[in-house]
Short mmCIF file of C-alpha atoms in Angstrom, two decimals:
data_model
loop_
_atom_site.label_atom_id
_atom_site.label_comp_id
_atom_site.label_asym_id
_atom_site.label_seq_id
_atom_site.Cartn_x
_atom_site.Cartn_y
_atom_site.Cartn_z
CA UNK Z 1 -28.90 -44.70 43.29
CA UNK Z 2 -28.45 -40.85 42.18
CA UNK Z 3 -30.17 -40.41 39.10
CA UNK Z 4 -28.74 -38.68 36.11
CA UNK Z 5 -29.87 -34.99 37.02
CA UNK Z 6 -28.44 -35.14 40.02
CA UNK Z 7 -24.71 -36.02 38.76
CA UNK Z 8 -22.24 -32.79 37.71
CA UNK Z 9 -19.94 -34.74 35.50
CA UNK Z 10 -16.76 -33.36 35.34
CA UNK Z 11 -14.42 -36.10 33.37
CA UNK Z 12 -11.48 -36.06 31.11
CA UNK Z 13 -13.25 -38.07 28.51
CA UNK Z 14 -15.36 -39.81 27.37
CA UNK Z 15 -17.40 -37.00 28.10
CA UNK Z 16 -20.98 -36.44 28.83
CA UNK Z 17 -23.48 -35.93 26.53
CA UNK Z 18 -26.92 -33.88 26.54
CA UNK Z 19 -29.61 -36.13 27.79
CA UNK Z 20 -31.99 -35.48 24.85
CA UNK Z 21 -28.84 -36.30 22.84
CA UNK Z 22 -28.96 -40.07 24.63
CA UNK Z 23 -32.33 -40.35 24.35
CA UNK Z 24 -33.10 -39.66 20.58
CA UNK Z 25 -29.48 -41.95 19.94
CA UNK Z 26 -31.06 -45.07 22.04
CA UNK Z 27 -34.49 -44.58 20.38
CA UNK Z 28 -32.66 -44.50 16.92
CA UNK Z 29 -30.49 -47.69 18.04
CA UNK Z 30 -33.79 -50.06 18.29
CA UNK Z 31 -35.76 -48.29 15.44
CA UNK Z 32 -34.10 -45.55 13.29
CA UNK Z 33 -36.95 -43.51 11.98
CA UNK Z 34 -39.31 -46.04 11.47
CA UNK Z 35 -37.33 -48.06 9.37
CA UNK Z 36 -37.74 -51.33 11.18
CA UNK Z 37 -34.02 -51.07 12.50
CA UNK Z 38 -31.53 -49.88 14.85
CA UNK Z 39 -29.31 -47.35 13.02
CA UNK Z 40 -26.17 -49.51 13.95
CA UNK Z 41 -27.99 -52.35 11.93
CA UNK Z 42 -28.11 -50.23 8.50
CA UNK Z 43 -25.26 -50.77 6.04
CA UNK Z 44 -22.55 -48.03 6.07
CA UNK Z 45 -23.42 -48.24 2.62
CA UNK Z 46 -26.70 -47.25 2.06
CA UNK Z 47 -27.86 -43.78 1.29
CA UNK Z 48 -29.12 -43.61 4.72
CA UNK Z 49 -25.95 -43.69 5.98
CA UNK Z 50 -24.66 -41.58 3.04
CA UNK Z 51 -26.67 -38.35 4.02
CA UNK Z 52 -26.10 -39.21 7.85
CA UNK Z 53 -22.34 -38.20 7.05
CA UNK Z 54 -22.94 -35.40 4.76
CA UNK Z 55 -25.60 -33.86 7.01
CA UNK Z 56 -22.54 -34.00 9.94
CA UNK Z 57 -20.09 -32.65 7.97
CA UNK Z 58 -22.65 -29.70 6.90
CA UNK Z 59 -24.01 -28.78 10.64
CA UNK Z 60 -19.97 -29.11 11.70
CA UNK Z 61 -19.01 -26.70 8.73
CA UNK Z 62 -21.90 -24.73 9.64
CA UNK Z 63 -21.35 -23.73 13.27
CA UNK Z 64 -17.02 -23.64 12.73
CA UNK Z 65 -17.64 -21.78 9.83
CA UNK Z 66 -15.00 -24.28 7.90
CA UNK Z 67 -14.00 -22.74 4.71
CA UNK Z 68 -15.34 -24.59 1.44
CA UNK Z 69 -11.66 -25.64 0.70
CA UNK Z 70 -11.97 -27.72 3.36
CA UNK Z 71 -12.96 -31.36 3.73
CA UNK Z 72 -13.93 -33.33 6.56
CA UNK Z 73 -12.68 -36.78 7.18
CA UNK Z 74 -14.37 -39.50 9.51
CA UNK Z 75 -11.95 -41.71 10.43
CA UNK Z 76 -11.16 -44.39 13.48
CA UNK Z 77 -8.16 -44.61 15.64
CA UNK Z 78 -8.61 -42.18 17.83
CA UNK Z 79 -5.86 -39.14 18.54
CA UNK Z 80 -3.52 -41.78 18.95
CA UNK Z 81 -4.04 -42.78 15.63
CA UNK Z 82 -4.07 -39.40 14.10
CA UNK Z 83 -0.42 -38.87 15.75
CA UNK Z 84 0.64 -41.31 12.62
CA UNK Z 85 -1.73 -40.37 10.28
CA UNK Z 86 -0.65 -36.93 10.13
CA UNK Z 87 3.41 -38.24 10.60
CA UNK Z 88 2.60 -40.31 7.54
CA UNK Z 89 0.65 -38.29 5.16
CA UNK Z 90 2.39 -34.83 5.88
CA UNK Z 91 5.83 -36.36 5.24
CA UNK Z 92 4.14 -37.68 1.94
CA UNK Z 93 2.47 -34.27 0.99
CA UNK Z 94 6.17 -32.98 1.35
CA UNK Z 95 7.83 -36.00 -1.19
CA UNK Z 96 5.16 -35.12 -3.70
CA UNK Z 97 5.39 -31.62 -3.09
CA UNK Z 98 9.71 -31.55 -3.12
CA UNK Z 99 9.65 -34.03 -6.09
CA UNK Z 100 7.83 -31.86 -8.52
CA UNK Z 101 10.01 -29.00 -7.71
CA UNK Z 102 12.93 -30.89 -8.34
CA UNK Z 103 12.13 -31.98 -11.18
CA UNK Z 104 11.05 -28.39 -12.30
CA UNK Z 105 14.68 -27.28 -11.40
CA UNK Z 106 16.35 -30.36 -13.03
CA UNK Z 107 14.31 -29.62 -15.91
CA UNK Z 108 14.08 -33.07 -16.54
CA UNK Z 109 11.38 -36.55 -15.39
CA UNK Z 110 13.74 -38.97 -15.92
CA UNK Z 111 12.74 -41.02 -12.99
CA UNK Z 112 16.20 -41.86 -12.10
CA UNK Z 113 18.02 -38.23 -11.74
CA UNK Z 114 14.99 -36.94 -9.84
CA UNK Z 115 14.99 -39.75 -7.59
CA UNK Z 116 18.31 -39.57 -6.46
CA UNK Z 117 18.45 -35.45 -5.94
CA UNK Z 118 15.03 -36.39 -3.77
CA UNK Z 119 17.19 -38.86 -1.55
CA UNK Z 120 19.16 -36.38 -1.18
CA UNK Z 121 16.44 -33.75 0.04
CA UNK Z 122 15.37 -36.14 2.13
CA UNK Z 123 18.83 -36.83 3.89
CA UNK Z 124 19.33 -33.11 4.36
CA UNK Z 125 16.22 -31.33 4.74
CA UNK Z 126 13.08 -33.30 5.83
CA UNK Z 127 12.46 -31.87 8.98
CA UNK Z 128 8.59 -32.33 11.31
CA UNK Z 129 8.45 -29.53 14.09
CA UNK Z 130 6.54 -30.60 17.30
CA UNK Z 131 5.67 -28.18 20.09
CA UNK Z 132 5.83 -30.22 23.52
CA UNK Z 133 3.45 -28.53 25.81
CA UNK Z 134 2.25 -31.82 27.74
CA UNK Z 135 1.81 -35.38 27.97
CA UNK Z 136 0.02 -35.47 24.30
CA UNK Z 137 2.08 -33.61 22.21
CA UNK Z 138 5.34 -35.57 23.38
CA UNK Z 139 3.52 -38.35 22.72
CA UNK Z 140 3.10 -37.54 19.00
CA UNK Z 141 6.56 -36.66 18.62
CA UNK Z 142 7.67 -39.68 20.69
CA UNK Z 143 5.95 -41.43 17.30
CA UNK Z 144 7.09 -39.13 15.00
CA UNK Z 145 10.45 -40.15 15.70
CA UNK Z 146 9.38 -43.58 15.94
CA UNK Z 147 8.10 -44.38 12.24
CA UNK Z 148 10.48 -41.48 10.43
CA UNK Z 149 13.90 -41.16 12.94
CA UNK Z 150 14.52 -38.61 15.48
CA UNK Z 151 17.10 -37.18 13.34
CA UNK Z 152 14.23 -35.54 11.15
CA UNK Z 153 12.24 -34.71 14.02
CA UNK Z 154 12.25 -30.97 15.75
CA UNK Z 155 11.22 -30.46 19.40
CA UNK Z 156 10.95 -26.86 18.23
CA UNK Z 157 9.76 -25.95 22.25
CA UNK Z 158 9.73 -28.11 25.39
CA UNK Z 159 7.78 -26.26 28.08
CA UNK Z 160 9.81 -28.60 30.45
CA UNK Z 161 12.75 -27.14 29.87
CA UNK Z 162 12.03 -23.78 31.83
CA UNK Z 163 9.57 -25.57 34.24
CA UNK Z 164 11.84 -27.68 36.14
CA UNK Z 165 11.20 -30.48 33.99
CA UNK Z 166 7.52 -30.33 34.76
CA UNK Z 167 4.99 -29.32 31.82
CA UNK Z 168 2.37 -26.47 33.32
CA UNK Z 169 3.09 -23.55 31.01
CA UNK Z 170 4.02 -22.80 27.03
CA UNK Z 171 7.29 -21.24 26.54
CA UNK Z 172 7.84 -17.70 25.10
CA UNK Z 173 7.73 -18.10 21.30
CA UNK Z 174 10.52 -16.09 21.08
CA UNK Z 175 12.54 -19.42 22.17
CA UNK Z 176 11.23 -21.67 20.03
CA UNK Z 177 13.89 -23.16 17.47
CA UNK Z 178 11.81 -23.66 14.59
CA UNK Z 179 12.84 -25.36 11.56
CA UNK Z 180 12.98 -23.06 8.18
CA UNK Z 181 10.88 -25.04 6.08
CA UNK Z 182 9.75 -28.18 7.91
CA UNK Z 183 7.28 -30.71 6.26
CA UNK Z 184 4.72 -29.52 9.23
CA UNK Z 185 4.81 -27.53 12.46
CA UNK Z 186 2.61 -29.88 14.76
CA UNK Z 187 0.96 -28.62 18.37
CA UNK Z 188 -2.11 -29.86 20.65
CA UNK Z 189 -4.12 -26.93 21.34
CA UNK Z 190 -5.26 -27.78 24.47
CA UNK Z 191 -3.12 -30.56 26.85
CA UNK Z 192 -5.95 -32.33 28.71
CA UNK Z 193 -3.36 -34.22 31.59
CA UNK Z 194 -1.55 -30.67 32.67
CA UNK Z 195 -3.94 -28.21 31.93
CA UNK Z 196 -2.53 -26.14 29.33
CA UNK Z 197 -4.68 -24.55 26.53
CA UNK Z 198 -3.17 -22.08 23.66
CA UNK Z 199 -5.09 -18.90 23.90
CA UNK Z 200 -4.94 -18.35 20.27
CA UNK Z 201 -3.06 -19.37 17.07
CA UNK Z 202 0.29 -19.03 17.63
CA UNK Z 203 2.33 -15.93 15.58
CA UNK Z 204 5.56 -17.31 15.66
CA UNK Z 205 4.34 -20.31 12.63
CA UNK Z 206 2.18 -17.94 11.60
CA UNK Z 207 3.90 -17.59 8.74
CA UNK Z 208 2.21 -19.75 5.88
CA UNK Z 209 4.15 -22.91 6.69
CA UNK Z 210 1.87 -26.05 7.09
CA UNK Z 211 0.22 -26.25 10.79
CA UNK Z 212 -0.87 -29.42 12.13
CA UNK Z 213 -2.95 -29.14 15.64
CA UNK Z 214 -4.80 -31.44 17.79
CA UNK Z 215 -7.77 -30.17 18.97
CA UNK Z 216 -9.39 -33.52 20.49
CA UNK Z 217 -10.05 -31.99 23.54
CA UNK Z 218 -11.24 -28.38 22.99
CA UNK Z 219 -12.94 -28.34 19.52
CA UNK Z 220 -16.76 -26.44 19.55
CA UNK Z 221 -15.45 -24.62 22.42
CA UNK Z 222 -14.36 -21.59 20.81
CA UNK Z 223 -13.49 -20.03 17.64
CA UNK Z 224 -10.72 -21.30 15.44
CA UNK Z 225 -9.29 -19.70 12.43
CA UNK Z 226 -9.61 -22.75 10.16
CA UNK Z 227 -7.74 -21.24 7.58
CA UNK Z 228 -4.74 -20.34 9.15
CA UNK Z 229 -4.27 -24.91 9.62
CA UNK Z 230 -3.36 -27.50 6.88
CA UNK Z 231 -5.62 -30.10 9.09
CA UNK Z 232 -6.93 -30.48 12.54
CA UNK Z 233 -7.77 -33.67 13.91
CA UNK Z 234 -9.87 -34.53 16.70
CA UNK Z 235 -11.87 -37.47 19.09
CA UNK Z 236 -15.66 -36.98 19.49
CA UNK Z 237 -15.34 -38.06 23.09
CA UNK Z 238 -15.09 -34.78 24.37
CA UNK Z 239 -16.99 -32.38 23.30
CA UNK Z 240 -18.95 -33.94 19.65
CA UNK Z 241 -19.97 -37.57 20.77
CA UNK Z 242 -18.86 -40.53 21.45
CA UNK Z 243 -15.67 -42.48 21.42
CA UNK Z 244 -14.97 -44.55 17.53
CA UNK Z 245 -14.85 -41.66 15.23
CA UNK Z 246 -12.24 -39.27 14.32
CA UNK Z 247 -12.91 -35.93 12.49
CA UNK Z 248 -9.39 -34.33 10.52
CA UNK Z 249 -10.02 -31.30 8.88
CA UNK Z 250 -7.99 -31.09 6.15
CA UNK Z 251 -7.12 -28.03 2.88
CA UNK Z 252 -8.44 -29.76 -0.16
CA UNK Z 253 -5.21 -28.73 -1.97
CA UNK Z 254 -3.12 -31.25 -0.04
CA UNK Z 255 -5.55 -34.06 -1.45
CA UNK Z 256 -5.56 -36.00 -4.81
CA UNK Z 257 -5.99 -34.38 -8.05
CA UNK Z 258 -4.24 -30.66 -6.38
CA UNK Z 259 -1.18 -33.03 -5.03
CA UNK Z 260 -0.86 -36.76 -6.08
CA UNK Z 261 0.34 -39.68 -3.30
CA UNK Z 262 3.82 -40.31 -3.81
CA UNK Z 263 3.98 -44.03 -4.67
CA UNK Z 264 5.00 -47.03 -2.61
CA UNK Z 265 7.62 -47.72 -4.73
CA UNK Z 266 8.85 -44.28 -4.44
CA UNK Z 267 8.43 -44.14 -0.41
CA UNK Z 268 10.58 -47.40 -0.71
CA UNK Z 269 13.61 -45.75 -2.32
CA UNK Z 270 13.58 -42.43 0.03
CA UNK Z 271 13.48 -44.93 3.33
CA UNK Z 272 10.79 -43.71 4.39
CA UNK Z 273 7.41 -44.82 5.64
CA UNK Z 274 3.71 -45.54 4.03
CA UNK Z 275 1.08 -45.12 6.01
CA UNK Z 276 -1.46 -48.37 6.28
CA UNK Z 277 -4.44 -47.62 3.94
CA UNK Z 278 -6.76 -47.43 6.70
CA UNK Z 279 -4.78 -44.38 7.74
CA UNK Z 280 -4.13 -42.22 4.16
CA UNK Z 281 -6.15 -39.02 4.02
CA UNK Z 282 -6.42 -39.24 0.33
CA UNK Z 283 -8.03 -42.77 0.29
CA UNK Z 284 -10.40 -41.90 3.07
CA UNK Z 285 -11.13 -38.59 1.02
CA UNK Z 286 -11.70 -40.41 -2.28
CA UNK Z 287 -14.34 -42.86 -0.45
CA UNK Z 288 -16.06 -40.51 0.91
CA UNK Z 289 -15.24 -41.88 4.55
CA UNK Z 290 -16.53 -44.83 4.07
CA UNK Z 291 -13.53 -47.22 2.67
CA UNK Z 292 -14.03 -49.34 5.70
CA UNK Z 293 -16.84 -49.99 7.84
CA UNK Z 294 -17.36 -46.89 9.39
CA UNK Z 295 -19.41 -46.64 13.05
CA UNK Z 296 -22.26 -44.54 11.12
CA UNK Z 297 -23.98 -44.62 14.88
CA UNK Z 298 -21.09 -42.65 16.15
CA UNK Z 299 -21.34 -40.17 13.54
CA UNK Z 300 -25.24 -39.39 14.15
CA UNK Z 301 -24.65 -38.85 18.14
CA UNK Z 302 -22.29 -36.39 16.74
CA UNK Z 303 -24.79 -35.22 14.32
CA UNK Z 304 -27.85 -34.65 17.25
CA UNK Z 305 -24.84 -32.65 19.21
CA UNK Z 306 -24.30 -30.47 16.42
CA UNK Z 307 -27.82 -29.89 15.70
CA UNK Z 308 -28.31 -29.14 19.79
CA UNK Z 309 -25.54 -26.65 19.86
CA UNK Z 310 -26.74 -24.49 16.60
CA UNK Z 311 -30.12 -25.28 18.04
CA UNK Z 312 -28.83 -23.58 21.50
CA UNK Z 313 -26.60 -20.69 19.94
CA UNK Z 314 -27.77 -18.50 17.14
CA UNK Z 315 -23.72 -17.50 16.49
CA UNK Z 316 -23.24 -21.02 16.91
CA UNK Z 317 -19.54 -21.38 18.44
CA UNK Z 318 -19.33 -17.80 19.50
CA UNK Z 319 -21.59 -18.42 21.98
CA UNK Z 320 -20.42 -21.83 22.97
CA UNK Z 321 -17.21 -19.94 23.69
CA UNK Z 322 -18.99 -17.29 26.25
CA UNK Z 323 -20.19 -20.17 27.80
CA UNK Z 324 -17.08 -22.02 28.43
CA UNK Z 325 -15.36 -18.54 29.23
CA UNK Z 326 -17.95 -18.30 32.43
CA UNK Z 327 -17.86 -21.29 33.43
CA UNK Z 328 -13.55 -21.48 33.49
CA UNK Z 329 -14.05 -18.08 35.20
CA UNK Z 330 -16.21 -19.39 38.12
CA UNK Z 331 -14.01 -22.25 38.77
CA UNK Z 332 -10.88 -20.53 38.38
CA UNK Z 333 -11.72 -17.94 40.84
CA UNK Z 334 -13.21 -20.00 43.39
CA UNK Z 335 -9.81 -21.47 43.73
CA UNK Z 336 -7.92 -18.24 43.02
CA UNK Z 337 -9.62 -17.14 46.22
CA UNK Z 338 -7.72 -19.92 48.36
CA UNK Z 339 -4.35 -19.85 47.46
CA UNK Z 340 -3.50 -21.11 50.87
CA UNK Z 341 -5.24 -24.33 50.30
CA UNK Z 342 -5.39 -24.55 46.20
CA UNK Z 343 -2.58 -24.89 43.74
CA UNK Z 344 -3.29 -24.09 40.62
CA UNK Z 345 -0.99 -26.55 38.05
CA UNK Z 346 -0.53 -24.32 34.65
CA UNK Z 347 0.77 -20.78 34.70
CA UNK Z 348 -2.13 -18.13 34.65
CA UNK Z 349 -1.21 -17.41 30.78
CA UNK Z 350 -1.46 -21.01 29.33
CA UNK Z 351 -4.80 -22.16 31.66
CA UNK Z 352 -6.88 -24.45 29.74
CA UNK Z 353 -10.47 -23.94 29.99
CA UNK Z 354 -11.78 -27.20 29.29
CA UNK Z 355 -9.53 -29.21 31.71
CA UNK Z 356 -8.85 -27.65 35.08
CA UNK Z 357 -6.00 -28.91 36.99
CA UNK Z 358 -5.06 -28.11 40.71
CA UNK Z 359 -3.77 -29.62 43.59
CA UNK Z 360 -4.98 -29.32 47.39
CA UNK Z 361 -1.77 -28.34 49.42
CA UNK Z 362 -3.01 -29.98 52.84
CA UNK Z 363 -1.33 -33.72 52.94
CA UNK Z 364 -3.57 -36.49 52.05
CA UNK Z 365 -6.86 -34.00 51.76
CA UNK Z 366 -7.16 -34.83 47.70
CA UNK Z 367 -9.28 -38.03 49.01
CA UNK Z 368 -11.30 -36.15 51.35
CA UNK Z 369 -12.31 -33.30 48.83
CA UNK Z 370 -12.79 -36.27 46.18
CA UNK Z 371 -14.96 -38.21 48.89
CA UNK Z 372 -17.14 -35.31 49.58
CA UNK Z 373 -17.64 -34.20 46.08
CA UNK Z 374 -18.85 -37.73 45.15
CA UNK Z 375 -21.31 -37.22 47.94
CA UNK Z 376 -22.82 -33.85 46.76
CA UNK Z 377 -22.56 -35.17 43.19
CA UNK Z 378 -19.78 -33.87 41.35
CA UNK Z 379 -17.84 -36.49 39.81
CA UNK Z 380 -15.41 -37.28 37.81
CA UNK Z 381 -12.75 -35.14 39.41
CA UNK Z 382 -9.86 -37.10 39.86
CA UNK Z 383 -6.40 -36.00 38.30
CA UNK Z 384 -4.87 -38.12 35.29
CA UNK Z 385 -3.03 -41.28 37.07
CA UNK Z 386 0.51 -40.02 36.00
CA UNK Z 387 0.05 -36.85 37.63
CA UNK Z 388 -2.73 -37.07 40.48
CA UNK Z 389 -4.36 -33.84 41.70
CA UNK Z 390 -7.60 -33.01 40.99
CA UNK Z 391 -9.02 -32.11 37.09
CA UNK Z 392 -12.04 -30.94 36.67
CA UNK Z 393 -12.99 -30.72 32.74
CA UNK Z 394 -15.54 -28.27 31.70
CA UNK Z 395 -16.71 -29.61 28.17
CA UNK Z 396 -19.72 -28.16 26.86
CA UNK Z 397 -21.48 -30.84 28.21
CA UNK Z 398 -21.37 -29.16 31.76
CA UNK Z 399 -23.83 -27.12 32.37
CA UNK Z 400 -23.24 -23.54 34.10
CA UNK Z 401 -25.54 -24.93 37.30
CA UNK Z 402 -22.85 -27.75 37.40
CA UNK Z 403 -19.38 -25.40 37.29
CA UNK Z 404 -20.93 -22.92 39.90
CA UNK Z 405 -22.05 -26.17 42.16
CA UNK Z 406 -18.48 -27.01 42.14
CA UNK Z 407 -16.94 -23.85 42.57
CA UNK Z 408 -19.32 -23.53 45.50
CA UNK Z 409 -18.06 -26.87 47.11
CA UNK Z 410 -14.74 -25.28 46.39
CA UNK Z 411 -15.36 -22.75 48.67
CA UNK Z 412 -16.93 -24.34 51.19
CA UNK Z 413 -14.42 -27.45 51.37
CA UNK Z 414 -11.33 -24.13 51.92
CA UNK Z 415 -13.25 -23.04 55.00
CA UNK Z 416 -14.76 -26.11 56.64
CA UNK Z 417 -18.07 -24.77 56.10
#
């Protein structure tokens, strides 16, 4: 049996974690500081829990240097979740938002008169913009269109389209056919099944129009300009914790008292959906997180990785980023040196650097380069099951050692050495 220093994990999620990270959780799980018992044991209600989520939300402000109009959600559900939440509460923000100004122009709040001008706003203009880059971002608009109609939903790009119907790549912005005003612009940031990463904010939305962006699989990797986003949403799995929790970073002026919920009632009349409680921003916000039973263990693994990375970068992300930068780079051009053997999936402009996907061009060699990386190690490796190939993620959790072990075996498994 290999023990755990001897494994270079390298998969899609869940993730690894630091050692000293497992170790302080699974002391904490039988006896959280002293108290007689396991941290999972503790209600979510106590104060214990209580600073547990403030001190996350602090350390996470602290090294993305969040802006104070900012608040941080916990939620469950995963991305998956989030790809309603954010259908569901943006197209809300939008009613409230659309409402008042009618009513401003009607210069009237007789309920009936704006109602009906509303309906007909909604008919005519309520539009969601998705970018598809890969497998997650047509997923959220596959549900976008789901719970609102695909007649209000956008696929502003499809990197498909001029890929031969394969993602790989993110199309010139200059194509995209974005919507005027749209309720939100949505886009994953990095697309952890093909490979494809945005190397910074977009200028084509930006333009002041609300910005969605999923960010489950590259956030504390690298710098993001926070303020430029209505919300970001991510899973710990990757690089903050463990799978149960979801963070959304959301502008406080989209949130009760700045903007009020539109009501059921209202929702009703306009056709359009509510989101379950367990899934509105604004009741999450108001409680703190903690409406529902939240997994208060998850949130302190995330904690002790937050604490590790300031602890292990004095710029806090900045750093992280120069990390993940060299370790992309060594992997990258260990394969970049074989192009007769290695196929590298995304075009060189859109490579991710958290989830590197390739493909060996020899027939039937994947399962002898996967067969002896297992043996020196490296694991994890194996391409998503609807595409095959080989993925190797680089979350912060690998080490430098670990990327340059693999882009060694790289070499070495080109030339037969």
């Amino acid at each position: 049996m290999p023990a755990r220093s001897e494994i270079s994990y390298f998969g899609a999620g869940p993730a690894g974690l630091p050692t000293s990270v497992l170790e302080t959780a699974a002391a904490s799980l039988v006896n959280h500081n002293d108290t007689g018992l396991g941290l999972a044991e503790h209600s979510h209600r106590s104060a214990l829990a209580s600073g547990i989520l403030e001190d996350t939300k602090a350390h996470l402000s602290s090294y993305l240097d969040i802006p104070s109009d900012y608040d941080i959600l916990f939620m469950q559900g995963g991305g998956s979740g989030e790809f309603s939440a954010t259908l569901y509460n943006f197209i809300g923000f939008w009613v409230e938002a659309r409402r008042l100004s009618i009513a401003s122009a009607l210069g009237t709040d007789d309920e009936a008169a704006v109602t009906a001008a509303l309906k007909k706003a909604v008919d005519e203009e309520l539009k969601v913009d998705y970018l598809v880059t890969g497998s997650w971002s047509l997923k959220a608009s596959q549900e976008a269109a789901r719970l609102l109609g695909s007649e209000h939903v956008n696929i502003a790009a499809d990197s498909r389209v001029a890929n031969n119907g394969k993602f790989g790549g993110i199309p010139e912005e200059s194509t995209w056919a974005l919507s005027k005003a749209p309720a939100f612009t949505y886009f994953c940031d990095n697309e952890t099944v093909d490979g494809v990463e945005f190397p910074a904010f977009p200028a084509a939305i930006d333009d002041g129009r609300i910005v969605v962006a999923d960010m489950s699989s590259n956030i504390l990797s690298r710098r993001i300009p926070v303020s430029k986003y209505a919300a970001i949403f991510f899973g710990a799995q990757k690089n903050l914790g463990t799978a149960g929790i979801t963070v959304v970073v959301i502008r406080k002026s989209l949130l009760p008292p700045s903007l009020a919920t539109p009501s059921a009632k209202l929702m009703r009349q306009l056709g359009l959906p509510m989101p379950p409680i367990i899934l509105d921003y604004a009741t999450i916000a108001k409680n703190k997180s903690l409406y529902n039973t939240l997994s208060v263990f998850d949130v302190y693994i995330a904690d002790l990785v937050l604490q590790s990375l300031l602890a292990t970068y004095p710029n806090k992300v900045d750093g992280q980023q120069a990390v993940a930068e060299q370790k992309a780079k060594a992997i990258y051009s260990a394969l970049e040196a074989h192009p007769q053997v290695y196929e590298i999936v995304p075009h060189t402009s859109a490579r991710s650097r958290m989830n590197i996907c390739f493909r060996i061009l020899a027939p039937k060699a994947e399962a002898d380069f996967l067969a002896g990386a297992t043996a020196l190690g490296l694991q994890g490796l194996k391409g998503h099951r609807s595409v095959g190939g080989i993925r190797a993620s680089n979350y912060n959790s690998v080490s430098v050692a670990s990327a340059e072990k693999l882009a060694a075996y790289l070499g070495a498994f080109a030339t037969g050495a």
